[in-house]
mmCIF file of C-alpha atoms and ligand atoms in Angstrom:
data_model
loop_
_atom_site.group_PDB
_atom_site.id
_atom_site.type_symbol
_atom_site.label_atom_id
_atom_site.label_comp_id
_atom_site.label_asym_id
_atom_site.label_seq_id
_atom_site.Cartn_x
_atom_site.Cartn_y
_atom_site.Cartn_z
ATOM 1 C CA UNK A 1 0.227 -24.226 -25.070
ATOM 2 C CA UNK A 2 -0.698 -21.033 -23.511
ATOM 3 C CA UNK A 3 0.300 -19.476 -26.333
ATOM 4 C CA UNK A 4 -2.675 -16.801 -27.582
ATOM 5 C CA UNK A 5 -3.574 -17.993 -31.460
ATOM 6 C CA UNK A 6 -4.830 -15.004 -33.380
ATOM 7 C CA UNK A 7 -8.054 -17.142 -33.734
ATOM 8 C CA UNK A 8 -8.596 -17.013 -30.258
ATOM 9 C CA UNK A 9 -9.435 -12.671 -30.202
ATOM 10 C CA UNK A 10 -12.665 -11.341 -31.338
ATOM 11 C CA UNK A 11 -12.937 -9.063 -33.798
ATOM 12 C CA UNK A 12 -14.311 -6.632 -30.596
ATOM 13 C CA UNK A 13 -11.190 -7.350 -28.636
ATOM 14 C CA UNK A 14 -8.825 -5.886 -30.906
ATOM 15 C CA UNK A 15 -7.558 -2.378 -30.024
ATOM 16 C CA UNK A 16 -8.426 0.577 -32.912
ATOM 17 C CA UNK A 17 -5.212 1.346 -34.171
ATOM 18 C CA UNK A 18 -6.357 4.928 -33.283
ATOM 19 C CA UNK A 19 -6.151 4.153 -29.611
ATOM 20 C CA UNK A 20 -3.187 1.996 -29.724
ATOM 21 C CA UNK A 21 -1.572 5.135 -31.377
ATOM 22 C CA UNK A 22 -3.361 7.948 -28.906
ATOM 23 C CA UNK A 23 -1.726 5.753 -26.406
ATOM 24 C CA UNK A 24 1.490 5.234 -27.510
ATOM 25 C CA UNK A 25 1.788 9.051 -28.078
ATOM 26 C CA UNK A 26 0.615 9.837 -23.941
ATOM 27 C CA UNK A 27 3.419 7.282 -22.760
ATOM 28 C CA UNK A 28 6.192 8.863 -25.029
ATOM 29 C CA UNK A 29 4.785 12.388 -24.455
ATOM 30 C CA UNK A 30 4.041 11.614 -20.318
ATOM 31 C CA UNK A 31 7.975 9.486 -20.652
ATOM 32 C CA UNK A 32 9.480 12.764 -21.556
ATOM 33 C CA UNK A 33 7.832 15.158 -19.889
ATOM 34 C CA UNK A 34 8.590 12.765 -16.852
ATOM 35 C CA UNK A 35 12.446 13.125 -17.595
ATOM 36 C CA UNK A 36 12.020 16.789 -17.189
ATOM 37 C CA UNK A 37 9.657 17.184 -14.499
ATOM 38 C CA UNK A 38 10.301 14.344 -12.304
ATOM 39 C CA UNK A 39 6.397 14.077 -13.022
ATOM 40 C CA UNK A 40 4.434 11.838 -15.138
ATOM 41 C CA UNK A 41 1.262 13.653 -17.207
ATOM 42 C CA UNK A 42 -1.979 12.515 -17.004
ATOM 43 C CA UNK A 43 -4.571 13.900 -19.733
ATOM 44 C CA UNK A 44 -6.258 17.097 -18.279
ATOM 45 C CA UNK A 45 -9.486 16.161 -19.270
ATOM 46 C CA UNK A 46 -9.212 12.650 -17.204
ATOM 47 C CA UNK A 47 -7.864 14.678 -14.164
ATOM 48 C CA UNK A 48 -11.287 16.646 -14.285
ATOM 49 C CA UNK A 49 -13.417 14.071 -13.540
ATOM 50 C CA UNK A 50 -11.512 13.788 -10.241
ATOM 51 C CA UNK A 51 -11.574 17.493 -9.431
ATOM 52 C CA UNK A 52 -11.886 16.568 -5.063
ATOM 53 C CA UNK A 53 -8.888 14.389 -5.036
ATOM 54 C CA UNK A 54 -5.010 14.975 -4.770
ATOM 55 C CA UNK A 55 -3.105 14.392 -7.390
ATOM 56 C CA UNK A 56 -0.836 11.249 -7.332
ATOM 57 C CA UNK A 57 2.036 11.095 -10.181
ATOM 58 C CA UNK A 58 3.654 8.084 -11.206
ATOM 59 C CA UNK A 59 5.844 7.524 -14.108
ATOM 60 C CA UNK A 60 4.499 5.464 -16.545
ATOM 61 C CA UNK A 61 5.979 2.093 -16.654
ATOM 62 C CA UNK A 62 5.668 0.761 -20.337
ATOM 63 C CA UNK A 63 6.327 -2.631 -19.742
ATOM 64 C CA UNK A 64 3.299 -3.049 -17.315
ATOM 65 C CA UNK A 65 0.479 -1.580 -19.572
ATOM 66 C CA UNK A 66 -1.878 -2.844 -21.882
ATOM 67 C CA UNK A 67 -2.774 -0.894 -24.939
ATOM 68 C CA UNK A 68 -6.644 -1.834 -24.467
ATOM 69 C CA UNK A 69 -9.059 1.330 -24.520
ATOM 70 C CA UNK A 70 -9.061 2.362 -20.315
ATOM 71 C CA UNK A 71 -12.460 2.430 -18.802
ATOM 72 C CA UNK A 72 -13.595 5.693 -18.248
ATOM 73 C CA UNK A 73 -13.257 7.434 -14.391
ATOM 74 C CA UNK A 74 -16.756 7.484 -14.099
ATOM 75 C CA UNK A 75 -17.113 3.894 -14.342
ATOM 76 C CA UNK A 76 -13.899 2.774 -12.161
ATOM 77 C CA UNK A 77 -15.805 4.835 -9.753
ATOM 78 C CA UNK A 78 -18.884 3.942 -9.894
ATOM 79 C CA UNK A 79 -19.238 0.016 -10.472
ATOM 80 C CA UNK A 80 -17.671 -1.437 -7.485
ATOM 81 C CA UNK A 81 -17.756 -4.232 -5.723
ATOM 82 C CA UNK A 82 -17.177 -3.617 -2.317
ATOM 83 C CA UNK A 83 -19.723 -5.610 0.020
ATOM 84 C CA UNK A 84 -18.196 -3.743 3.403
ATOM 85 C CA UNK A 85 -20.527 -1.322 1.510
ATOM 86 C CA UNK A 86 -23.416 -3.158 0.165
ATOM 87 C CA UNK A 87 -23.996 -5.687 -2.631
ATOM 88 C CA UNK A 88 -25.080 -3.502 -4.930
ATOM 89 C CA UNK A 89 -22.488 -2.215 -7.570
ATOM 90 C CA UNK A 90 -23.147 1.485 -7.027
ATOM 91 C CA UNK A 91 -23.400 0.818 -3.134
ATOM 92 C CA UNK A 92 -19.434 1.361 -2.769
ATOM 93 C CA UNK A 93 -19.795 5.250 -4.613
ATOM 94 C CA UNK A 94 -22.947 5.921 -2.208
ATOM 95 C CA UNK A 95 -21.585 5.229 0.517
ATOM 96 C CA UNK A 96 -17.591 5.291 0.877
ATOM 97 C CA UNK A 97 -17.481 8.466 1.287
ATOM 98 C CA UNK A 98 -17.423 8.235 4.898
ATOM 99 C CA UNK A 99 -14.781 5.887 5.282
ATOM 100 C CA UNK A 100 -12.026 7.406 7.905
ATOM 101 C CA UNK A 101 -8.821 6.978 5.555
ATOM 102 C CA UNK A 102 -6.491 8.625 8.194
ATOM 103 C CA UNK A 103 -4.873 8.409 10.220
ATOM 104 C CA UNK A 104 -3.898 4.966 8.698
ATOM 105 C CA UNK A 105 -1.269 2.075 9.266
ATOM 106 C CA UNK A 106 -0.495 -1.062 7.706
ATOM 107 C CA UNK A 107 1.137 -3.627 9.961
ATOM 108 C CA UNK A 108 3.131 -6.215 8.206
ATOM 109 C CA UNK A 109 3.600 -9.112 10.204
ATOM 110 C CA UNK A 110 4.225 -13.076 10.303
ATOM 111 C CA UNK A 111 7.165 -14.693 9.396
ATOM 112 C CA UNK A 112 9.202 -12.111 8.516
ATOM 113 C CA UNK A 113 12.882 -10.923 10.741
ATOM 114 C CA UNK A 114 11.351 -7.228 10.725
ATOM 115 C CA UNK A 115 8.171 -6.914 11.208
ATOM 116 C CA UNK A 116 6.861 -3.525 11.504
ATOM 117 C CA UNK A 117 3.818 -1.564 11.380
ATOM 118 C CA UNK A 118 3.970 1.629 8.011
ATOM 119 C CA UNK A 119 2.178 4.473 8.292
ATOM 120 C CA UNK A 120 0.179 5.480 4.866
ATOM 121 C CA UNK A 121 2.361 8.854 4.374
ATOM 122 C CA UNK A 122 5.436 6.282 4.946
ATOM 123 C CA UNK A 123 4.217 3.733 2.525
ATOM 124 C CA UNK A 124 3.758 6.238 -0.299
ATOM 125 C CA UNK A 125 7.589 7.462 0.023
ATOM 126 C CA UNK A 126 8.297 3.581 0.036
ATOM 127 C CA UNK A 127 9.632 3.010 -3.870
ATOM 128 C CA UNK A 128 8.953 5.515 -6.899
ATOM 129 C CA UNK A 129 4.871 5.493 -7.578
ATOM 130 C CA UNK A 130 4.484 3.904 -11.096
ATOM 131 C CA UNK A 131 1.291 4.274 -13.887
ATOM 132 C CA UNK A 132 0.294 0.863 -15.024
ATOM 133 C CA UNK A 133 -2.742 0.011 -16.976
ATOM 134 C CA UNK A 134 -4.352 -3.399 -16.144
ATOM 135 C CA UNK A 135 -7.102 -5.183 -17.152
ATOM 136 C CA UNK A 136 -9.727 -6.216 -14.214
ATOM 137 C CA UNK A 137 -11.511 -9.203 -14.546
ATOM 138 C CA UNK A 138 -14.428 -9.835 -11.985
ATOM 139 C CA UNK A 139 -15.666 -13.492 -11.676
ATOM 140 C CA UNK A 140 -19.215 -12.151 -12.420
ATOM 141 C CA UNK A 141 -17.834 -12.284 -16.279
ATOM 142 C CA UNK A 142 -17.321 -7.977 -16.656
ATOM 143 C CA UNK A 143 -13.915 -6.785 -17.040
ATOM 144 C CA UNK A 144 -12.446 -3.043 -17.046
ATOM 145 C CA UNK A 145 -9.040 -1.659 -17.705
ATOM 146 C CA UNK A 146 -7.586 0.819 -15.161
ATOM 147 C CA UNK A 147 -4.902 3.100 -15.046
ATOM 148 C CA UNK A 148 -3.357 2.600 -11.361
ATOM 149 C CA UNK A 149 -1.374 4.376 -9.741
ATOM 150 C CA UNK A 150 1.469 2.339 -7.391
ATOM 151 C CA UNK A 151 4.349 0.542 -7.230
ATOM 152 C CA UNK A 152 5.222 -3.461 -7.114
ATOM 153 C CA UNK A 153 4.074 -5.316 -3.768
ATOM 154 C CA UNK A 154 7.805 -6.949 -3.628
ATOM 155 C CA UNK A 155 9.039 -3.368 -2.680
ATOM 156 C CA UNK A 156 6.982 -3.528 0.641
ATOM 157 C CA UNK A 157 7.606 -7.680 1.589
ATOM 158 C CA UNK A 158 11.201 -7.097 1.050
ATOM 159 C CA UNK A 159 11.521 -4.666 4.010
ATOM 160 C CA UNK A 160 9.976 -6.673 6.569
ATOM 161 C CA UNK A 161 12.529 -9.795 5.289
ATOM 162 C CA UNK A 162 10.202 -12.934 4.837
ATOM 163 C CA UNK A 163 11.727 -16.150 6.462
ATOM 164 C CA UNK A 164 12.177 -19.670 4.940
ATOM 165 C CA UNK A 165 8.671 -20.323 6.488
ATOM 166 C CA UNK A 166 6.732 -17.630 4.659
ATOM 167 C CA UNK A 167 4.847 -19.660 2.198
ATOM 168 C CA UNK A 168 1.597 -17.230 1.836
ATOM 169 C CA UNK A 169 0.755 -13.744 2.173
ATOM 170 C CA UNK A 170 -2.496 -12.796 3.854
ATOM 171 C CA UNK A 171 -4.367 -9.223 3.359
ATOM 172 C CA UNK A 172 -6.921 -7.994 5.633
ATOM 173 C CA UNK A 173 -9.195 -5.337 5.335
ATOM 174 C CA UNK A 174 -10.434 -2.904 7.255
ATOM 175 C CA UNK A 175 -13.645 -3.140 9.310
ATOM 176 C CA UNK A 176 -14.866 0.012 10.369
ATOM 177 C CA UNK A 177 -18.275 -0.710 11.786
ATOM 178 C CA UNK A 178 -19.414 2.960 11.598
ATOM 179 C CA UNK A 179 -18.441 3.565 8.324
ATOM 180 C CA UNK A 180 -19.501 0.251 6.580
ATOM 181 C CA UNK A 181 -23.478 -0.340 6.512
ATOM 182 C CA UNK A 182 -22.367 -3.755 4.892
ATOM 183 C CA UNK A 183 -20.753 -5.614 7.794
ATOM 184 C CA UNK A 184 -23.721 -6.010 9.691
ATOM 185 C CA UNK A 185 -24.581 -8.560 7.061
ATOM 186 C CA UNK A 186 -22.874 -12.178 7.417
ATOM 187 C CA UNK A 187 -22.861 -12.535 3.747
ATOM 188 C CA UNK A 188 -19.157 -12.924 4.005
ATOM 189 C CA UNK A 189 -17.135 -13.692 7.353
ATOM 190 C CA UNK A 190 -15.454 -9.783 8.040
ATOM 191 C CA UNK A 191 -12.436 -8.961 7.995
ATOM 192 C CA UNK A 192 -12.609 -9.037 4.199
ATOM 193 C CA UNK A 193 -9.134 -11.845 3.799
ATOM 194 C CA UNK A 194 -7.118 -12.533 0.562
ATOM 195 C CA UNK A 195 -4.197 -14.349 -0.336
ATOM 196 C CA UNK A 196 -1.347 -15.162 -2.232
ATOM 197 C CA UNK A 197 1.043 -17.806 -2.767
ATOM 198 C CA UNK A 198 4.542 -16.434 -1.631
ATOM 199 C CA UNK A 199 6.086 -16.217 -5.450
ATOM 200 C CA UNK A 200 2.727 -14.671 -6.537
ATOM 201 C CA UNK A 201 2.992 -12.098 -4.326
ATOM 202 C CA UNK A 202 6.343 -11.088 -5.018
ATOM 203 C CA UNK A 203 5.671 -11.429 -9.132
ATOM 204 C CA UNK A 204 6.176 -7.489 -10.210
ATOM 205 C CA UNK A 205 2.993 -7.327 -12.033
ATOM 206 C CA UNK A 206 1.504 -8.020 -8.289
ATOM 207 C CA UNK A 207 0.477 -4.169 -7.466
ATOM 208 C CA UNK A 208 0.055 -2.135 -4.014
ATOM 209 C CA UNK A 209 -2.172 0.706 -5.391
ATOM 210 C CA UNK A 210 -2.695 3.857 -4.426
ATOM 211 C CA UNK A 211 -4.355 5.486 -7.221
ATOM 212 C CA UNK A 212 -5.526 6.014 -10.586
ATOM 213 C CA UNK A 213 -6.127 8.211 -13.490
ATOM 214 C CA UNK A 214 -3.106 9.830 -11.741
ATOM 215 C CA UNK A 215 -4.780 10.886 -8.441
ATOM 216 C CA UNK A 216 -5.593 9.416 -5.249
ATOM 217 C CA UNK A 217 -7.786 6.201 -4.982
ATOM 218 C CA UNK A 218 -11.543 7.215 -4.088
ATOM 219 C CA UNK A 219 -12.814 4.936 -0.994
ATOM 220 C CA UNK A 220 -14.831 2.970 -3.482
ATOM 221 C CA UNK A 221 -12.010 1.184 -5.122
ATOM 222 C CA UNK A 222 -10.197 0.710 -1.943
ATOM 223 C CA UNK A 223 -8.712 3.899 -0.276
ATOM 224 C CA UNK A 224 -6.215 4.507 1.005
ATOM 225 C CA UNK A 225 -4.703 0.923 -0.306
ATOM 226 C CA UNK A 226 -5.328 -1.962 -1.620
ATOM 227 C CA UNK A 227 -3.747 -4.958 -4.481
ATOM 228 C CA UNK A 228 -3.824 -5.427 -6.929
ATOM 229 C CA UNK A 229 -3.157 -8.941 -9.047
ATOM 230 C CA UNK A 230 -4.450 -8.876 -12.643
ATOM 231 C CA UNK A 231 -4.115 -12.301 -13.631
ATOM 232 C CA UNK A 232 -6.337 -13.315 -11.063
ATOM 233 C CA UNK A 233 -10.212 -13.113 -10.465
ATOM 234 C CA UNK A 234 -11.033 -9.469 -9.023
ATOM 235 C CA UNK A 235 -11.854 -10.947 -5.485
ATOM 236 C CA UNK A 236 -8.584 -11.669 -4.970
ATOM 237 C CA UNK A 237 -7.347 -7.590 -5.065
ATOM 238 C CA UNK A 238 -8.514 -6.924 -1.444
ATOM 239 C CA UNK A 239 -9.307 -3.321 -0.592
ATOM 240 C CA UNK A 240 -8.043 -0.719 2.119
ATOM 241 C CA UNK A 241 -5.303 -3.013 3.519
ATOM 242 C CA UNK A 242 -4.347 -2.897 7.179
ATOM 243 C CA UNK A 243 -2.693 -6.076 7.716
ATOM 244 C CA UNK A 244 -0.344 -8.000 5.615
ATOM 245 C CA UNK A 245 0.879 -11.657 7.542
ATOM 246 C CA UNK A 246 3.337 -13.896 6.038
ATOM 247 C CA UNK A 247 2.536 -17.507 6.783
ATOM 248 C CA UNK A 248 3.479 -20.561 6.317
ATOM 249 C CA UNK A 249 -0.404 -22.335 5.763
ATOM 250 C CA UNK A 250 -2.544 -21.460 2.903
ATOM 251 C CA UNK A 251 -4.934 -18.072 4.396
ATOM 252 C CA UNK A 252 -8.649 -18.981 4.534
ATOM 253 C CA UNK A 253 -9.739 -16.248 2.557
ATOM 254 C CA UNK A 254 -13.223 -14.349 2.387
ATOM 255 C CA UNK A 255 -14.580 -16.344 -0.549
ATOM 256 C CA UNK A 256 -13.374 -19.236 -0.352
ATOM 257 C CA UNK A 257 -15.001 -19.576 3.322
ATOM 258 C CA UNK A 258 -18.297 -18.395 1.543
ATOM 259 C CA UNK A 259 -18.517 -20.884 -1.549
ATOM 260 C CA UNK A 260 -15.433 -23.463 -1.747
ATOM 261 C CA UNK A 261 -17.590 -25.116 -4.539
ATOM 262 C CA UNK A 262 -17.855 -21.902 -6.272
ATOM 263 C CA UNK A 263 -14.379 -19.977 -5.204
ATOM 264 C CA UNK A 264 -10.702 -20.883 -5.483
ATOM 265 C CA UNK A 265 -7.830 -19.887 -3.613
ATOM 266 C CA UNK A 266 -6.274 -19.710 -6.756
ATOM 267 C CA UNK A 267 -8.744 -17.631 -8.699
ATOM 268 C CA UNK A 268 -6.512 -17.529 -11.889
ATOM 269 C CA UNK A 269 -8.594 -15.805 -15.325
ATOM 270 C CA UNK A 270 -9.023 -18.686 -16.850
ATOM 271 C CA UNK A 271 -11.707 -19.352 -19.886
ATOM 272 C CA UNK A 272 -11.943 -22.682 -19.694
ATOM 273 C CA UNK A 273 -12.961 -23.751 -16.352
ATOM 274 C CA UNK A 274 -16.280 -22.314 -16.200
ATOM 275 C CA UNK A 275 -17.677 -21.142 -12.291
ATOM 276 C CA UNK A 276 -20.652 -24.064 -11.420
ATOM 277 C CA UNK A 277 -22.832 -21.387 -12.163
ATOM 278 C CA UNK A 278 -21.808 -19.794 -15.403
ATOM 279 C CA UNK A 279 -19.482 -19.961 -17.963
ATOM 280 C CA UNK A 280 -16.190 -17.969 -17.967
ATOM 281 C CA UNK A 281 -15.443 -18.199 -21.627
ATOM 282 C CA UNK A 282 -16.371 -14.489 -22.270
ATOM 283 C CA UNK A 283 -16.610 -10.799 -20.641
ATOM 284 C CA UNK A 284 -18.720 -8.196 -21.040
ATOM 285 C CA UNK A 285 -16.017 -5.113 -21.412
ATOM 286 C CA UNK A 286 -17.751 -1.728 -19.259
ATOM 287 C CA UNK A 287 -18.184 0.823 -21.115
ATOM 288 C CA UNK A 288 -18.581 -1.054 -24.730
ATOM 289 C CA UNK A 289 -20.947 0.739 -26.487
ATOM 290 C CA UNK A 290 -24.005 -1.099 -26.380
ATOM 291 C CA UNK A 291 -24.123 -1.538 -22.720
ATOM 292 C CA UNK A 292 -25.090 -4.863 -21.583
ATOM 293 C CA UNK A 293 -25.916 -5.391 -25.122
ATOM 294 C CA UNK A 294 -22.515 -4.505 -26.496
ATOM 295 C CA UNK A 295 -20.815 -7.969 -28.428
ATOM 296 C CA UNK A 296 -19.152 -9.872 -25.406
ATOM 297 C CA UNK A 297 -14.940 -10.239 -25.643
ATOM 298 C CA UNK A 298 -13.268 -13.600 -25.219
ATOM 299 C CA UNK A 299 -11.988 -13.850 -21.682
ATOM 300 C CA UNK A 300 -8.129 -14.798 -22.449
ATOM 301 C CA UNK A 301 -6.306 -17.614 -19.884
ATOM 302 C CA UNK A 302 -4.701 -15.581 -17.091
ATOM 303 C CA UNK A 303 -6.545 -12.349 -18.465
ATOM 304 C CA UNK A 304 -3.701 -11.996 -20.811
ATOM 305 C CA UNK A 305 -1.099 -12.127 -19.003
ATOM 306 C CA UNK A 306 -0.036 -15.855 -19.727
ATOM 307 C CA UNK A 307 3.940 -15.105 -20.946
ATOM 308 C CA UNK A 308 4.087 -13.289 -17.698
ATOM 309 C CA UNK A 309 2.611 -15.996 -14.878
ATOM 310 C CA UNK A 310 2.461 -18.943 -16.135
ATOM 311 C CA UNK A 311 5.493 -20.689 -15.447
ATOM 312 C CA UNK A 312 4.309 -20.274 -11.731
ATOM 313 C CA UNK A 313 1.729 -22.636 -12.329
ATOM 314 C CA UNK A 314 4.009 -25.236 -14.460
ATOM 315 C CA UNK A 315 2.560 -29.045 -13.802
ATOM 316 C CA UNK A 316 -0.485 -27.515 -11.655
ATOM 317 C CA UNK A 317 -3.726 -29.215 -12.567
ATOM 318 C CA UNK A 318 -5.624 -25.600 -13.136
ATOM 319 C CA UNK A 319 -8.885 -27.480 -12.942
ATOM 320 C CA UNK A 320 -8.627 -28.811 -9.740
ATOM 321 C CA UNK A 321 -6.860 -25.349 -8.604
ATOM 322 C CA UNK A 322 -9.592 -23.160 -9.621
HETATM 323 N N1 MTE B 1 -12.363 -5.456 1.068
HETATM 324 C C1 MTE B 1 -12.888 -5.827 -0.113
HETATM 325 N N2 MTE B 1 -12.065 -5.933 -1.176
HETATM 326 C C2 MTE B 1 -12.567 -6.285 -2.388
HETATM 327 C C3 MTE B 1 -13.953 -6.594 -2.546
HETATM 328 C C4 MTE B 1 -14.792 -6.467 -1.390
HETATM 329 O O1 MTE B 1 -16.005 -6.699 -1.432
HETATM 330 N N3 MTE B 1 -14.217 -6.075 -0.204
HETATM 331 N N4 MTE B 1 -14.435 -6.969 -3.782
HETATM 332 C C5 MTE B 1 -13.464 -7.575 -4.721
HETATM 333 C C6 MTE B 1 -14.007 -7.766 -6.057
HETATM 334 S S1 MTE B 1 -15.112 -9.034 -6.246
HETATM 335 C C7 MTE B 1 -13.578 -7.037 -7.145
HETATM 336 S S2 MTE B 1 -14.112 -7.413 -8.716
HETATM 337 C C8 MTE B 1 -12.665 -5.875 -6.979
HETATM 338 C C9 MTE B 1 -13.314 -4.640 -7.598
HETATM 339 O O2 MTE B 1 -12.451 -3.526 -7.548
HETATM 340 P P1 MTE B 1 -13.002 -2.110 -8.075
HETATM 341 O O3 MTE B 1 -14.339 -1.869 -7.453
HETATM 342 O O4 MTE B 1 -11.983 -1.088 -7.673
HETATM 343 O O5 MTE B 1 -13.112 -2.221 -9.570
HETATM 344 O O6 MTE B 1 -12.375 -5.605 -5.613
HETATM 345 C C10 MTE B 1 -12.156 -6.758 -4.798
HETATM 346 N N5 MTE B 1 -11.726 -6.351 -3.469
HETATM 347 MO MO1 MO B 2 -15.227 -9.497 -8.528
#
């Protein structure tokens, strides 16, 4: 049933066979060199367009990538959403740069036999850093594919040992009044909260990031931390993590306190349940030549990753879910 019919991808959705090939020749190439260096590769020409940040190897993990063309640094970078910085999309690359990214600690907390509070140098030694490329799909109907850099969230929970009781995970931002012209604004309730169901968060696909394009993540996308879940709605990958709770109630997270009509806790990709507002069916890709003009792509159920997730949701009515 979730089963993606070649009927169901556009023409536009389809990867060249060039990339698919470029591609396949970086992960074998950036596989072996990886072998011998202990290092994965990332293009020189990508690294460029990062020249102020540190560099941040992972080795590329094959069975976590999609072969889609990746959005290009400059738009990662600058087409954010981050409101802690203003509603406007290039807000976040304005003004993140101040953000105070260390020193920086991560307490992990709840209902859990150990809980304990990681500091950032700590949490980057934590399990081997991994490239994965994702696809990001915002709720406003735009999507993006991003080369992270990070390993599975699992790796972290399992250290603090979740009880019987830990149902949910909870992730809270940082507020740094200072730093963050957007907080003065009540547009959402601050701390910036997300949330997972327990098995969700401990799926592998479910992603702590710390970079991408192979060095470390600017502010705007969430520095020096942050999720994230591609299956899900982009709101749902909060940003510069400082506390993680286990709990045993459902979190009342950012959006959902904003809009319940409009915002699930849930927040799964899914084409056919439109938002009250607009329809879901399709995404405008960044970067597609033709800008906002560019041929929209058919938004696919759980962004495409249906064989992975969705026996989670087995017997869950996904329309009252949302
Ligand atoms: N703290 C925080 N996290 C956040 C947001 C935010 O406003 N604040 N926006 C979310 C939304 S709506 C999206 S689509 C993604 C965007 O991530 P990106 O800017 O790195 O592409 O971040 C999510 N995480
Ligand atoms: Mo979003």
């Amino acid at each position: 049933m979730l089963i993606r019919r070649p009927s169901d991808v556009l023409p536009s959705e389809i990867t060249p066979e060039a990339v698919w090939q470029s591609r396949r020749r970086w992960l074998k190439q950036a596989a072996l060199s990886s072998a011998a260096l202990g290092l994965a590769r990332v293009p020189d020409a990508l690294a460029a367009e990062a020249p102020d940040l540190a560099p941040l190897p992972g080795t590329p993990n094959p069975k976590y990538v999609v072969m889609d063309q990746q959005t290009s640094y400059k738009d990662i970078t600058h087409y954010n959403n981050y409101y802690e910085f203003g509603l406007d999309k290039a807000d976040p690359a304005e003004y993140a740069g101040k953000l105070i990214t260390r020193p920086w600690t991560v307490s992990v907390e709840g209902e859990v036999a150990k809980p304990r509070t990681f500091g950032i140098e700590e949490l980057l030694k934590l399990a081997p850093m991994e490239d994965r490329v994702y696809r990001l799909r915002c709720v406003e109907a735009w999507s993006m594919v991003i080369p992270w850099v990070g390993y599975s969230l699992s790796a972290l929970l399992k250290q603090v040992q979740p009880t019987g009781n830990a149902k949910y995970v909870e992730f809270v931002s940082v507020v740094q009044k200072e730093t963050m012209p957007g907080v003065s604004s009540s547009v959402l309730d601050w701390p910036y909260i997300e949330g997972l169901r327990m098995d969700e968060a401990m799926h592998p696909l479910s992603m702590l990031v710390f970079g991408l394009y192979g060095k470390v993540l600017p502010n705007q996308d969430g520095a020096p931390l942050r999720v994230a879940v591609p299956w899900k709605y982009g709101f749902k990958s909060g940003k510069s993590l400082v506390k993680i709770r286990l709990v045993e109630k459902q979190p009342a997270t950012a959006w959902v306190k904003a809009a319940s009509n409009e915002y699930g806790f849930y927040a799964n990709v899914n084409p056919e349940v439109p938002h009250p507002r607009w329809s879901q069916a399709t995404e405008r890709r960044i970067g597609d030549s033709g800008g906002f003009f560019a041929p929209k792509r058919k938004t696919l159920m759980f962004n495409g990753y249906g064989e992975q997730v969705a026996s989670m949701y087995a017997g869950m009515d996904l329309r009252a879910n949302y």
